Tab-separated table of C-alpha atoms and ligand atoms in Angstrom:
chain	number	residue	atom	x	y	z
A	4	MET	CA	10.211	64.990	49.264
A	5	ALA	CA	9.785	63.189	45.945
A	6	ASN	CA	10.023	65.347	42.884
A	7	ARG	CA	10.675	68.625	44.627
A	8	ARG	CA	9.435	71.426	42.380
A	9	ILE	CA	12.121	74.077	41.992
A	10	LEU	CA	11.510	77.394	40.248
A	11	THR	CA	14.734	79.114	39.195
A	12	VAL	CA	14.313	82.840	38.555
A	13	PHE	CA	16.829	84.978	36.662
A	14	GLY	CA	17.014	87.724	34.087
A	15	THR	CA	20.553	88.739	33.142
A	16	ARG	CA	23.521	87.299	31.274
A	17	PRO	CA	25.744	86.651	34.304
A	18	GLU	CA	22.940	84.896	36.193
A	19	ALA	CA	22.191	82.735	33.157
A	20	ILE	CA	25.851	81.738	32.716
A	21	LYS	CA	26.223	80.846	36.380
A	22	LEU	CA	22.904	78.996	36.520
A	23	VAL	CA	23.381	76.878	33.375
A	24	PRO	CA	25.386	74.188	35.247
A	25	LEU	CA	22.753	74.042	37.982
A	26	LEU	CA	19.829	73.954	35.520
A	27	ARG	CA	21.514	71.151	33.607
A	28	ALA	CA	22.082	69.192	36.835
A	29	LEU	CA	18.516	69.799	38.082
A	30	GLY	CA	17.066	68.829	34.704
A	31	GLU	CA	18.873	65.473	34.763
A	32	ASP	CA	17.993	64.619	38.358
A	33	GLU	CA	14.826	62.663	39.064
A	34	ARG	CA	14.521	64.128	42.540
A	35	PHE	CA	13.419	67.423	40.972
A	36	GLN	CA	10.940	68.987	38.693
A	37	SER	CA	12.906	71.943	37.381
A	38	ARG	CA	10.971	74.988	36.198
A	39	ILE	CA	12.474	78.197	34.845
A	40	CYS	CA	11.213	81.781	34.985
A	41	VAL	CA	13.173	84.517	33.196
A	42	SER	CA	12.626	88.240	33.416
A	43	ARG	CA	14.624	89.459	30.422
A	44	GLN	CA	16.212	92.232	32.435
A	45	HIS	CA	18.961	91.798	29.775
A	46	ARG	CA	17.092	90.860	26.632
A	47	GLY	CA	19.451	89.896	23.817
A	48	MET	CA	22.316	88.921	26.082
A	49	LEU	CA	20.165	86.515	28.096
A	50	ASP	CA	18.915	84.830	24.920
A	51	GLN	CA	22.516	84.315	23.743
A	52	VAL	CA	23.285	82.212	26.814
A	53	LEU	CA	20.016	80.262	26.762
A	54	SER	CA	20.441	79.332	23.118
A	55	VAL	CA	24.029	78.065	23.565
A	56	ALA	CA	22.827	75.966	26.517
A	57	GLY	CA	19.666	74.787	24.730
A	58	ILE	CA	17.484	75.962	27.618
A	59	THR	CA	13.895	77.094	27.087
A	60	PRO	CA	12.259	78.972	29.958
A	61	ASP	CA	8.803	77.950	31.144
A	62	ARG	CA	7.785	81.483	32.130
A	63	ASP	CA	8.779	84.758	30.607
A	64	VAL	CA	8.176	88.009	32.478
A	65	GLU	CA	8.003	90.708	29.840
A	66	LEU	CA	9.227	94.095	30.969
A	67	GLU	CA	7.587	96.949	29.086
A	68	ARG	CA	10.830	98.488	27.887
A	69	SER	CA	14.501	98.607	28.694
A	70	GLY	CA	16.046	101.548	30.506
A	71	LEU	CA	13.524	101.505	33.370
A	72	GLY	CA	14.547	103.296	36.573
A	73	LEU	CA	15.309	101.026	39.520
A	74	ASP	CA	11.964	101.655	41.228
A	75	GLN	CA	9.913	100.909	38.092
A	76	LEU	CA	12.104	97.927	37.273
A	77	THR	CA	11.798	96.460	40.766
A	78	ALA	CA	8.023	97.022	40.891
A	79	ALA	CA	7.516	95.407	37.472
A	80	LEU	CA	9.725	92.450	38.397
A	81	LEU	CA	8.023	91.902	41.730
A	82	THR	CA	4.579	91.829	40.144
A	83	GLY	CA	5.606	89.785	37.102
A	84	VAL	CA	7.693	87.196	38.927
A	85	GLY	CA	5.065	86.982	41.686
A	86	ALA	CA	2.393	86.133	39.104
A	87	ALA	CA	4.673	83.423	37.651
A	88	MET	CA	5.081	81.949	41.143
A	89	ASP	CA	1.331	81.879	41.664
A	90	ALA	CA	0.994	79.911	38.429
A	91	GLU	CA	3.949	77.590	39.110
A	92	ARG	CA	3.433	76.996	42.846
A	93	PRO	CA	7.007	75.793	43.456
A	94	ASP	CA	8.255	74.062	46.624
A	95	MET	CA	11.357	76.198	46.511
A	96	VAL	CA	12.689	79.203	44.570
A	97	VAL	CA	16.323	79.499	43.480
A	98	VAL	CA	17.928	82.877	42.779
A	99	GLN	CA	21.534	83.703	41.897
A	100	GLY	CA	23.721	86.619	42.858
A	101	ASP	CA	22.584	90.165	43.258
A	102	THR	CA	20.495	91.548	40.398
A	103	ALA	CA	17.139	93.312	40.665
A	104	THR	CA	15.565	90.120	39.314
A	105	ALA	CA	17.209	87.998	42.031
A	106	MET	CA	16.151	90.407	44.770
A	107	ALA	CA	12.567	90.773	43.463
A	108	GLY	CA	12.344	87.007	42.904
A	109	ALA	CA	13.396	86.350	46.485
A	110	LEU	CA	10.983	88.941	47.836
A	111	ALA	CA	8.071	87.561	45.790
A	112	ALA	CA	8.856	84.070	47.146
A	113	TYR	CA	9.064	85.405	50.698
A	114	TYR	CA	5.654	87.076	50.316
A	115	ARG	CA	4.274	83.641	49.389
A	116	LYS	CA	6.151	81.860	52.189
A	117	ILE	CA	8.105	79.810	49.635
A	118	PRO	CA	11.628	78.922	50.841
A	119	ILE	CA	14.462	80.537	48.918
A	120	ALA	CA	17.849	79.104	47.979
A	121	HIS	CA	20.518	81.684	47.180
A	122	VAL	CA	23.343	80.724	44.821
A	123	GLU	CA	26.520	82.838	45.200
A	124	ALA	CA	25.578	84.048	48.652
A	125	GLY	CA	27.723	86.100	51.011
A	126	LEU	CA	29.613	88.379	48.628
A	127	ARG	CA	30.186	91.700	50.356
A	128	SER	CA	32.153	94.799	49.426
A	129	GLY	CA	31.144	96.488	52.700
A	130	ASP	CA	30.062	99.591	50.759
A	131	ILE	CA	26.361	99.935	49.910
A	132	HIS	CA	27.185	102.265	47.009
A	133	HIS	CA	29.730	99.967	45.317
A	134	PRO	CA	28.477	97.883	43.598
A	135	TRP	CA	25.207	99.761	43.459
A	136	PRO	CA	22.522	98.575	44.022
A	137	GLU	CA	23.820	94.993	44.058
A	138	GLU	CA	25.424	95.151	47.501
A	139	VAL	CA	22.025	95.848	49.060
A	140	ASN	CA	20.226	93.354	46.795
A	141	ARG	CA	22.490	90.635	48.191
A	142	ARG	CA	21.883	91.655	51.771
A	143	ILE	CA	18.115	91.645	51.269
A	144	ILE	CA	18.259	88.133	49.816
A	145	ALA	CA	20.455	86.955	52.691
A	146	THR	CA	17.903	88.034	55.289
A	147	ILE	CA	15.134	85.881	53.768
A	148	ALA	CA	16.899	82.879	52.211
A	149	ALA	CA	16.562	79.415	53.746
A	150	LEU	CA	19.701	78.070	52.052
A	151	HIS	CA	22.842	80.071	51.341
A	152	PHE	CA	25.335	78.640	48.832
A	153	ALA	CA	28.540	80.554	49.481
A	154	PRO	CA	31.161	80.290	46.729
A	155	THR	CA	34.107	80.660	49.114
A	156	ARG	CA	34.919	80.372	52.797
A	157	LYS	CA	35.226	84.159	53.002
A	158	ALA	CA	31.688	84.558	51.653
A	159	ALA	CA	30.393	82.050	54.224
A	160	GLU	CA	32.177	83.956	56.990
A	161	ALA	CA	30.519	87.191	55.857
A	162	LEU	CA	27.099	85.553	56.260
A	163	LEU	CA	27.952	84.136	59.690
A	164	ALA	CA	29.140	87.590	60.766
A	165	GLU	CA	25.631	88.825	59.892
A	166	ASN	CA	24.129	86.166	62.178
A	167	VAL	CA	22.802	83.961	59.402
A	168	ALA	CA	22.076	80.524	60.940
A	169	PRO	CA	25.242	78.408	60.427
A	170	ALA	CA	23.254	75.266	59.476
A	171	THR	CA	21.886	77.117	56.438
A	172	VAL	CA	25.281	78.230	55.057
A	173	HIS	CA	27.222	75.886	52.731
A	174	VAL	CA	30.497	76.496	50.905
A	175	THR	CA	29.922	75.057	47.436
A	176	GLY	CA	32.366	76.870	45.132
A	177	ASN	CA	31.110	79.188	42.431
A	178	THR	CA	29.131	77.659	39.566
A	179	VAL	CA	30.929	80.064	37.199
A	180	ILE	CA	33.865	77.638	37.225
A	181	ASP	CA	31.502	74.778	36.309
A	182	ALA	CA	30.222	77.007	33.483
A	183	LEU	CA	33.749	77.741	32.269
A	184	HIS	CA	34.595	74.017	32.189
A	185	TRP	CA	31.356	73.290	30.317
A	186	ILE	CA	31.888	75.988	27.686
A	187	THR	CA	35.573	75.070	27.228
A	188	ALA	CA	34.505	71.472	26.477
A	189	CYS	CA	31.819	72.739	24.041
A	190	ILE	CA	34.411	74.850	22.168
A	191	ALA	CA	36.870	71.936	22.035
A	192	GLN	CA	34.193	69.801	20.366
A	193	GLN	CA	32.802	72.529	18.124
A	194	PRO	CA	35.485	75.171	17.433
A	195	HIS	CA	33.151	77.107	15.125
A	196	LEU	CA	31.256	78.222	18.247
A	197	ALA	CA	34.082	80.701	18.900
A	198	ALA	CA	34.544	81.802	15.268
A	199	ARG	CA	33.983	85.516	15.933
A	200	MET	CA	36.919	85.595	18.317
A	201	ALA	CA	39.056	83.435	16.016
A	202	ASN	CA	38.536	86.034	13.258
A	203	LEU	CA	39.646	88.822	15.559
A	204	GLU	CA	42.757	86.835	16.490
A	205	GLU	CA	43.581	86.743	12.777
A	206	ARG	CA	42.968	90.473	12.439
A	207	PHE	CA	45.298	91.167	15.397
A	208	ALA	CA	47.758	88.390	14.492
A	209	ARG	CA	50.987	90.153	15.438
A	210	ARG	CA	49.613	92.073	18.380
A	211	ARG	CA	48.879	91.274	21.981
A	212	ILE	CA	45.197	91.195	22.702
A	213	ILE	CA	43.668	93.244	25.476
A	214	GLY	CA	40.064	92.315	26.302
A	215	VAL	CA	37.808	95.034	27.728
A	216	THR	CA	34.349	94.975	29.296
A	217	ALA	CA	32.529	97.727	31.154
A	218	HIS	CA	28.960	97.976	32.343
A	219	ARG	CA	28.647	98.800	36.031
A	220	ARG	CA	25.890	101.213	36.907
A	221	GLU	CA	28.117	103.144	39.318
A	222	ASN	CA	30.526	103.747	36.410
A	223	TRP	CA	27.846	105.253	34.148
A	224	GLY	CA	28.665	108.853	33.253
A	225	GLU	CA	32.121	109.964	34.345
A	226	GLY	CA	33.421	106.438	34.889
A	227	MET	CA	32.511	105.324	31.357
A	228	ASP	CA	34.109	108.433	29.848
A	229	ALA	CA	37.261	107.739	31.858
A	230	ILE	CA	37.360	104.081	30.762
A	231	ALA	CA	36.856	105.121	27.113
A	232	ASP	CA	39.700	107.592	27.515
A	233	ALA	CA	42.022	104.928	28.951
A	234	VAL	CA	41.213	102.501	26.117
A	235	ALA	CA	41.836	105.242	23.512
A	236	ARG	CA	45.246	105.952	25.036
A	237	LEU	CA	46.219	102.285	25.107
A	238	ALA	CA	45.095	102.006	21.488
A	239	GLN	CA	47.893	104.402	20.500
A	240	ARG	CA	50.329	101.528	21.047
A	241	PRO	CA	51.055	99.697	17.799
A	242	ASP	CA	51.677	96.379	19.570
A	243	VAL	CA	48.164	95.853	20.949
A	244	GLY	CA	44.783	94.859	19.556
A	245	ILE	CA	41.861	95.742	21.798
A	246	VAL	CA	38.764	93.532	21.739
A	247	PHE	CA	35.850	95.287	23.398
A	248	PRO	CA	32.432	93.572	23.314
A	249	VAL	CA	30.206	96.504	24.193
A	250	HIS	CA	27.296	96.002	26.605
A	251	LEU	CA	23.896	96.772	25.081
A	252	ASN	CA	23.040	99.424	27.645
A	253	PRO	CA	22.967	102.894	25.994
A	254	ALA	CA	24.790	104.340	29.044
A	255	VAL	CA	27.749	102.180	27.977
A	256	ARG	CA	27.332	102.195	24.174
A	257	GLY	CA	27.105	105.987	23.831
A	258	PRO	CA	30.472	106.996	25.318
A	259	MET	CA	32.322	103.989	23.900
A	260	GLU	CA	31.117	104.515	20.340
A	261	GLN	CA	31.700	108.235	20.513
A	262	ARG	CA	35.290	107.892	21.715
A	263	LEU	CA	36.499	104.590	20.225
A	264	ALA	CA	34.649	103.869	16.964
A	265	GLY	CA	37.010	103.976	14.005
A	266	LEU	CA	40.272	103.412	15.945
A	267	SER	CA	42.114	100.865	13.827
A	268	ASN	CA	43.344	98.602	16.597
A	269	VAL	CA	40.139	98.672	18.622
A	270	ALA	CA	37.484	96.096	17.719
A	271	LEU	CA	34.324	97.551	19.206
A	272	VAL	CA	31.990	94.579	18.786
A	273	GLU	CA	28.501	93.453	19.767
A	274	PRO	CA	28.375	91.490	23.043
A	275	PHE	CA	30.013	88.096	22.614
A	276	ASP	CA	28.079	84.958	23.350
A	277	TYR	CA	29.704	82.828	26.028
A	278	PRO	CA	31.890	80.636	23.758
A	279	ASN	CA	33.473	83.666	22.092
A	280	PHE	CA	33.941	85.441	25.391
A	281	ALA	CA	35.530	82.367	26.973
A	282	ARG	CA	37.973	82.268	24.058
A	283	LEU	CA	38.765	85.971	24.548
A	284	LEU	CA	39.420	85.339	28.257
A	285	ALA	CA	41.760	82.480	27.402
A	286	THR	CA	43.589	84.332	24.599
A	287	ALA	CA	43.959	87.826	26.043
A	288	THR	CA	47.302	88.995	27.389
A	289	LEU	CA	45.281	90.962	29.874
A	290	MET	CA	41.696	91.958	30.639
A	291	LEU	CA	40.409	95.375	31.705
A	292	SER	CA	37.002	94.963	33.268
A	293	ASP	CA	34.530	96.191	35.851
A	294	SER	CA	32.647	92.874	35.699
A	295	GLY	CA	32.082	90.566	38.632
A	296	GLY	CA	32.111	87.356	36.613
A	297	VAL	CA	35.317	88.244	34.776
A	298	GLN	CA	37.096	88.637	38.129
A	299	GLU	CA	36.245	85.004	38.817
A	300	GLU	CA	36.867	83.533	35.365
A	301	ALA	CA	40.173	85.251	34.554
A	302	PRO	CA	42.018	83.871	37.625
A	303	ALA	CA	40.845	80.358	36.745
A	304	LEU	CA	42.480	80.791	33.317
A	305	GLY	CA	45.586	82.601	34.581
A	306	THR	CA	44.730	85.776	32.653
A	307	PRO	CA	45.646	88.967	34.545
A	308	VAL	CA	42.669	91.285	35.080
A	309	LEU	CA	42.769	94.965	35.994
A	310	VAL	CA	39.518	95.670	37.816
A	311	MET	CA	38.152	99.118	36.965
A	312	ARG	CA	36.295	99.586	40.239
A	313	GLU	CA	36.974	101.218	43.595
A	314	THR	CA	36.076	98.196	45.718
A	315	THR	CA	35.370	94.541	45.130
A	316	GLU	CA	33.253	91.908	46.820
A	317	ARG	CA	35.535	89.313	45.251
A	318	PRO	CA	38.799	89.741	47.191
A	319	GLU	CA	40.018	86.189	46.547
A	320	GLY	CA	41.296	86.991	43.021
A	321	ILE	CA	43.134	90.062	44.356
A	322	GLU	CA	44.687	88.017	47.162
A	323	ALA	CA	45.693	85.296	44.701
A	324	GLY	CA	47.458	88.034	42.681
A	325	THR	CA	45.680	87.526	39.325
A	326	ALA	CA	43.380	90.526	39.747
A	327	ARG	CA	44.293	94.082	40.703
A	328	LEU	CA	41.937	96.926	41.654
A	329	VAL	CA	42.774	100.014	39.593
A	330	GLY	CA	39.657	102.220	39.819
A	331	THR	CA	38.609	104.360	36.856
A	332	ASP	CA	41.315	107.021	36.726
A	333	PRO	CA	42.547	106.769	33.106
A	334	HIS	CA	46.177	107.550	34.082
A	335	ARG	CA	46.185	104.686	36.572
A	336	ILE	CA	44.503	102.242	34.167
A	337	VAL	CA	46.988	103.056	31.391
A	338	ALA	CA	50.006	102.944	33.743
A	339	GLU	CA	49.008	99.550	35.199
A	340	ALA	CA	48.243	98.108	31.755
A	341	GLU	CA	51.547	99.355	30.315
A	342	ARG	CA	53.449	97.913	33.253
A	343	LEU	CA	52.005	94.493	32.439
A	344	LEU	CA	52.631	94.907	28.712
A	345	ASP	CA	56.228	96.120	29.074
A	346	ASP	CA	57.465	94.221	32.107
A	347	GLU	CA	57.434	90.496	31.428
A	348	ALA	CA	58.262	89.665	35.054
A	349	ALA	CA	55.322	91.738	36.338
A	350	ARG	CA	53.001	90.029	33.894
A	351	THR	CA	54.227	86.522	34.653
A	352	ALA	CA	53.829	87.200	38.362
A	353	MET	CA	50.130	87.915	37.787
A	354	ALA	CA	49.494	85.311	35.101
A	355	ARG	CA	49.283	82.207	37.213
A	356	ALA	CA	46.117	80.139	37.131
A	357	HIS	CA	44.326	79.929	40.468
A	358	ASN	CA	41.034	78.504	41.449
A	359	PRO	CA	39.975	80.552	44.454
A	360	TYR	CA	36.382	80.378	43.239
A	361	GLY	CA	35.857	76.662	42.997
A	362	ASP	CA	36.699	73.307	41.448
A	363	GLY	CA	33.933	73.064	38.842
A	364	LYS	CA	31.729	70.813	40.983
A	365	ALA	CA	29.582	73.463	42.651
A	366	ALA	CA	26.359	72.572	40.811
A	367	LYS	CA	26.506	68.959	41.978
A	368	ARG	CA	26.976	70.046	45.588
A	369	ILE	CA	24.092	72.507	45.319
A	370	VAL	CA	21.754	69.917	43.812
A	371	ASP	CA	22.485	67.481	46.664
A	372	LEU	CA	21.902	70.192	49.255
A	373	LEU	CA	18.614	71.164	47.592
A	374	ALA	CA	17.515	67.519	47.662
A	375	GLY	CA	18.439	67.115	51.310
A	376	TRP	CA	16.918	70.331	52.569
A	377	ALA	CA	14.098	70.069	55.111
A	378	PRO	CA	12.164	73.042	56.475
A	379	ASN	CA	13.082	72.347	60.111
A	380	ALA	CA	16.799	72.284	59.245
A	381	SER	CA	16.945	76.056	59.100
A	382	SER	CA	15.283	79.324	59.947
A	383	ALA	CA	13.250	79.109	56.756
A	384	PRO	CA	10.259	81.387	56.381
B	3	LIG	N1	30.345	87.769	29.109
B	3	LIG	C1	29.909	87.273	27.886
B	3	LIG	N2	30.000	88.095	26.792
B	3	LIG	C2	30.496	89.362	26.854
B	3	LIG	C3	30.921	89.854	28.123
B	3	LIG	C4	30.824	89.031	29.233
B	3	LIG	O1	29.472	86.136	27.776
B	3	LIG	O2	30.538	90.044	25.825
B	3	LIG	C5	30.205	86.899	30.300
B	3	LIG	C6	31.433	86.714	31.157
B	3	LIG	O3	32.170	85.585	30.778
B	3	LIG	C7	30.861	86.539	32.553
B	3	LIG	C8	29.568	87.318	32.496
B	3	LIG	O4	29.257	87.515	31.132
B	3	LIG	O5	30.550	85.179	32.826
B	3	LIG	C9	29.751	88.637	33.186
B	3	LIG	O6	28.672	89.416	32.938
B	3	LIG	P1	28.645	90.974	33.280
B	3	LIG	O7	30.028	91.517	33.234
B	3	LIG	O8	27.609	91.560	32.377
B	3	LIG	O9	28.041	91.008	34.749
B	3	LIG	P2	28.675	90.873	36.222
B	3	LIG	O10	29.457	89.618	36.288
B	3	LIG	O11	29.483	92.104	36.489
B	3	LIG	O12	27.473	90.814	37.120
């Protein structure tokens, strides 16, 4: 089909980062008319990514306020994104990952009998409560998508085990590696892009930097308090500087500010834009994180990451040895971090660069598959 009209729908920082390479490739390719609908599920943090990439959305679904419950959020997204689809009338809808926006976007497309392409398909923890509600969001998308772009062979196998039609499943690599290559090249050309992190490196000049992120919904409450406690204990060491860009969600901000503000070797900072965060990932001696994306990026850079979650749908980094699941018990987090700080051999064993999540060419593969897709080639709706 000439000029296939693709509507890409997303609303959070990680989706934006992982979709930038695809949006750039779609925008440059004459086979497509690329349209963009954003939901602003993450307001400020989404804008940070779009502005670095120079991307302007065509449709903006305004959500009344942040902090909506999941039912209100999903209902508002479904209605808002559905209205955008009625106005855009795309030939195909692209969603990424597992957010409420991705799930509602897929459902709205399904209700309009528009075929759906799912980027980063097939991730499974096997536990519907971890990550919550993302594990179920992914499964919902998988049941209605016409094209499944699995980042790894394992992810493709998970889809096949759920009886997804094999002809619709493609192993493409994860576009997060494309994004990391892109941002690394941007920083090399324009070092000032990562100036915030460069300043913190000066502040912590004779210390080893530990990067921290935390945001997962299932860690809100007790989990966040425990993570704050672990960071406070690590901050008692004089040889470390902790860089912690704090997620905008009040469920994260509250406990972190209460427990960590004012500690001299903890830099509790506003969320980093992608260039600064990429520099943190590359500079840190180790990362403590409950993030999905960080589990994929850190192995590619050879930075050890302690994953503050009970389960992961990204086992490849664990198997490659660069990531380790440590849960949210503060004693365990501190013990594992200190082992890596004090035992050079243990750290070196983890700090090897691997690319289990792709070779940086995922977007190109996805674009070619989108161009070649025909309705009869799959069990499309
Ligand atoms: N990230 C960022 N700035 C930050 C923290 C994270 O740009 O201050 C990036 C990070 O590199 C990764 C993505 O955001 O690509 C991960 O987002 P998040 O942890 O919010 O979500 P998840 O990956 O767990 O869905």
